[in-house]
mmCIF file of C-alpha atoms in Angstrom:
data_model
loop_
_atom_site.group_PDB
_atom_site.id
_atom_site.type_symbol
_atom_site.label_atom_id
_atom_site.label_comp_id
_atom_site.label_asym_id
_atom_site.label_seq_id
_atom_site.Cartn_x
_atom_site.Cartn_y
_atom_site.Cartn_z
ATOM 1 C CA MET A 307 0.000 0.000 0.000
ATOM 2 C CA PRO A 308 1.467 3.380 -0.903
ATOM 3 C CA MET A 309 2.019 5.822 1.920
ATOM 4 C CA HIS A 310 -0.458 8.673 1.964
ATOM 5 C CA SER A 311 0.822 12.213 2.268
ATOM 6 C CA SER A 312 -0.728 12.919 5.631
ATOM 7 C CA SER A 313 1.273 13.732 8.719
ATOM 8 C CA SER A 314 0.358 13.089 12.297
ATOM 9 C CA SER A 315 1.278 14.544 15.640
ATOM 10 C CA LEU A 316 0.647 12.809 18.935
ATOM 11 C CA SER A 317 1.482 14.658 22.126
ATOM 12 C CA ARG A 318 0.641 14.616 25.788
ATOM 13 C CA ARG A 319 2.060 17.946 26.859
ATOM 14 C CA GLN A 320 4.314 20.654 25.499
ATOM 15 C CA LYS A 321 7.974 20.251 26.448
ATOM 16 C CA PRO A 322 11.026 22.243 25.446
ATOM 17 C CA ASN A 323 12.197 21.244 21.983
ATOM 18 C CA ASN A 324 15.059 18.807 22.545
ATOM 19 C CA ASN A 325 15.052 17.534 18.969
ATOM 20 C CA ASN A 326 17.960 17.363 16.577
ATOM 21 C CA GLU A 327 17.706 18.568 12.973
ATOM 22 C CA ASN A 328 15.968 15.291 11.989
ATOM 23 C CA GLY A 329 13.129 15.787 14.487
ATOM 24 C CA ILE A 330 14.344 12.974 16.755
ATOM 25 C CA SER A 331 14.569 13.583 20.483
ATOM 26 C CA LYS A 332 18.098 14.305 21.694
ATOM 27 C CA SER A 333 17.337 12.347 24.871
ATOM 28 C CA MET A 334 17.299 9.086 22.892
ATOM 29 C CA SER A 335 20.482 7.100 22.601
ATOM 30 C CA ALA A 336 22.194 6.828 19.222
ATOM 31 C CA GLU A 337 21.154 3.166 19.092
ATOM 32 C CA GLU A 338 17.495 4.094 19.641
ATOM 33 C CA GLU A 339 17.701 6.770 16.932
ATOM 34 C CA VAL A 340 19.028 4.185 14.464
ATOM 35 C CA LYS A 341 16.320 1.676 15.443
ATOM 36 C CA LEU A 342 13.587 4.295 15.049
ATOM 37 C CA ALA A 343 14.928 5.417 11.663
ATOM 38 C CA ALA A 344 15.041 1.774 10.506
ATOM 39 C CA LEU A 345 11.469 1.231 11.727
ATOM 40 C CA ALA A 346 10.270 4.330 9.850
ATOM 41 C CA ILE A 347 11.914 3.035 6.658
ATOM 42 C CA THR A 348 10.449 -0.458 7.145
ATOM 43 C CA LEU A 349 6.941 0.945 7.709
ATOM 44 C CA ASN A 350 7.335 3.495 4.888
ATOM 45 C CA VAL A 351 6.523 6.450 7.137
ATOM 46 C CA ARG A 352 8.129 9.829 7.684
ATOM 47 C CA LEU A 353 8.751 10.984 11.233
ATOM 48 C CA ARG A 354 8.555 14.784 11.305
ATOM 49 C CA SER A 355 9.127 15.632 14.938
ATOM 50 C CA ALA A 356 8.617 13.886 18.254
ATOM 51 C CA ASP A 357 9.440 14.407 21.887
ATOM 52 C CA MET A 358 8.485 11.016 23.281
ATOM 53 C CA PRO A 359 10.503 8.062 24.526
ATOM 54 C CA PHE A 360 11.656 5.587 21.876
ATOM 55 C CA ALA A 361 9.124 2.883 22.845
ATOM 56 C CA MET A 362 6.181 5.295 22.539
ATOM 57 C CA GLN A 363 7.358 6.569 19.152
ATOM 58 C CA ALA A 364 7.771 3.007 17.865
ATOM 59 C CA HIS A 365 4.305 2.125 19.191
ATOM 60 C CA ALA A 366 2.773 5.168 17.478
ATOM 61 C CA LEU A 367 4.414 4.331 14.131
ATOM 62 C CA ARG A 368 3.410 0.657 14.254
ATOM 63 C CA TYR A 369 -0.160 1.377 15.351
ATOM 64 C CA ALA A 370 -0.642 4.071 12.695
ATOM 65 C CA ARG A 371 0.647 1.709 9.988
ATOM 66 C CA THR A 372 -1.726 -1.029 11.243
ATOM 67 C CA LEU A 373 -4.649 1.392 10.949
ATOM 68 C CA LEU A 374 -3.587 2.450 7.448
ATOM 69 C CA LEU A 375 -3.287 -1.167 6.278
ATOM 70 C CA GLN A 376 -6.844 -2.092 7.286
ATOM 71 C CA PRO A 377 -8.835 -3.103 4.211
ATOM 72 C CA THR A 378 -11.082 -0.323 2.945
ATOM 73 C CA ASN A 379 -12.387 1.001 -0.336
ATOM 74 C CA HIS A 380 -11.908 4.604 0.780
ATOM 75 C CA ARG A 381 -8.974 6.891 1.454
ATOM 76 C CA PRO A 382 -7.925 6.955 5.111
ATOM 77 C CA ASN A 383 -10.103 9.223 7.226
ATOM 78 C CA PRO A 384 -7.822 11.614 9.186
ATOM 79 C CA SER A 385 -10.411 12.126 11.953
ATOM 80 C CA LEU A 386 -10.846 8.384 12.450
ATOM 81 C CA LEU A 387 -7.072 7.830 12.469
ATOM 82 C CA ALA A 388 -6.562 10.587 15.054
ATOM 83 C CA ARG A 389 -9.384 9.269 17.259
ATOM 84 C CA SER A 390 -8.034 5.699 17.098
ATOM 85 C CA LEU A 391 -4.473 6.784 17.912
ATOM 86 C CA LYS A 392 -5.685 8.946 20.800
ATOM 87 C CA LYS A 393 -7.771 6.118 22.293
ATOM 88 C CA GLU A 394 -4.848 3.692 21.973
ATOM 89 C CA PHE A 395 -2.442 6.056 23.734
ATOM 90 C CA ASP A 396 -4.997 7.009 26.414
ATOM 91 C CA SER A 397 -5.487 3.311 27.225
ATOM 92 C CA MET A 398 -1.778 2.406 27.098
ATOM 93 C CA TYR A 399 -0.188 5.444 28.734
ATOM 94 C CA GLY A 400 -3.012 7.225 30.551
ATOM 95 C CA PRO A 401 -4.990 10.315 29.562
ATOM 96 C CA ALA A 402 -4.979 12.960 28.094
ATOM 97 C CA TRP A 403 -3.311 12.565 24.717
ATOM 98 C CA HIS A 404 -3.973 14.798 21.719
ATOM 99 C CA CYS A 405 -3.541 13.560 18.168
ATOM 100 C CA VAL A 406 -3.688 15.533 14.930
ATOM 101 C CA VAL A 407 -3.688 13.805 11.536
ATOM 102 C CA GLY A 408 -3.702 15.699 8.257
ATOM 103 C CA LYS A 409 -1.565 17.617 5.843
ATOM 104 C CA SER A 410 -0.628 21.272 5.461
ATOM 105 C CA PHE A 411 -1.351 22.229 9.044
ATOM 106 C CA GLY A 412 0.362 23.723 12.031
ATOM 107 C CA SER A 413 -0.390 23.249 15.694
ATOM 108 C CA PHE A 414 0.698 24.501 19.070
ATOM 109 C CA VAL A 415 -0.252 22.679 22.250
ATOM 110 C CA THR A 416 0.408 23.766 25.822
ATOM 111 C CA HIS A 417 -0.248 22.051 29.114
ATOM 112 C CA SER A 418 -0.847 23.462 32.571
ATOM 113 C CA PRO A 419 -0.921 21.023 35.486
ATOM 114 C CA GLY A 420 -3.957 21.109 37.729
#
């Protein structure tokens, strides 16, 4: 299945940008960066920017690819993809995750405890 030109963003809270020029978190080890890059190539996805631990990023990429590979006669529905990813992350890692799926968009998310 060809990769569609939509991008997604999944975040729990806004953190300082600790990403390198490739959008990969600087807090990951070099080995994790290589593994994540290999996973993105294997799944035919493009990782734009993320500030999550390696395991969460890998989970997000795999789960998104699983959703995109489900048999359907229609183009992927960005709202349905975002809702499914959000529910998956809420159940796996606790609430309250936000997920945006689409193309040609910008977003800014902040979080205040309490």
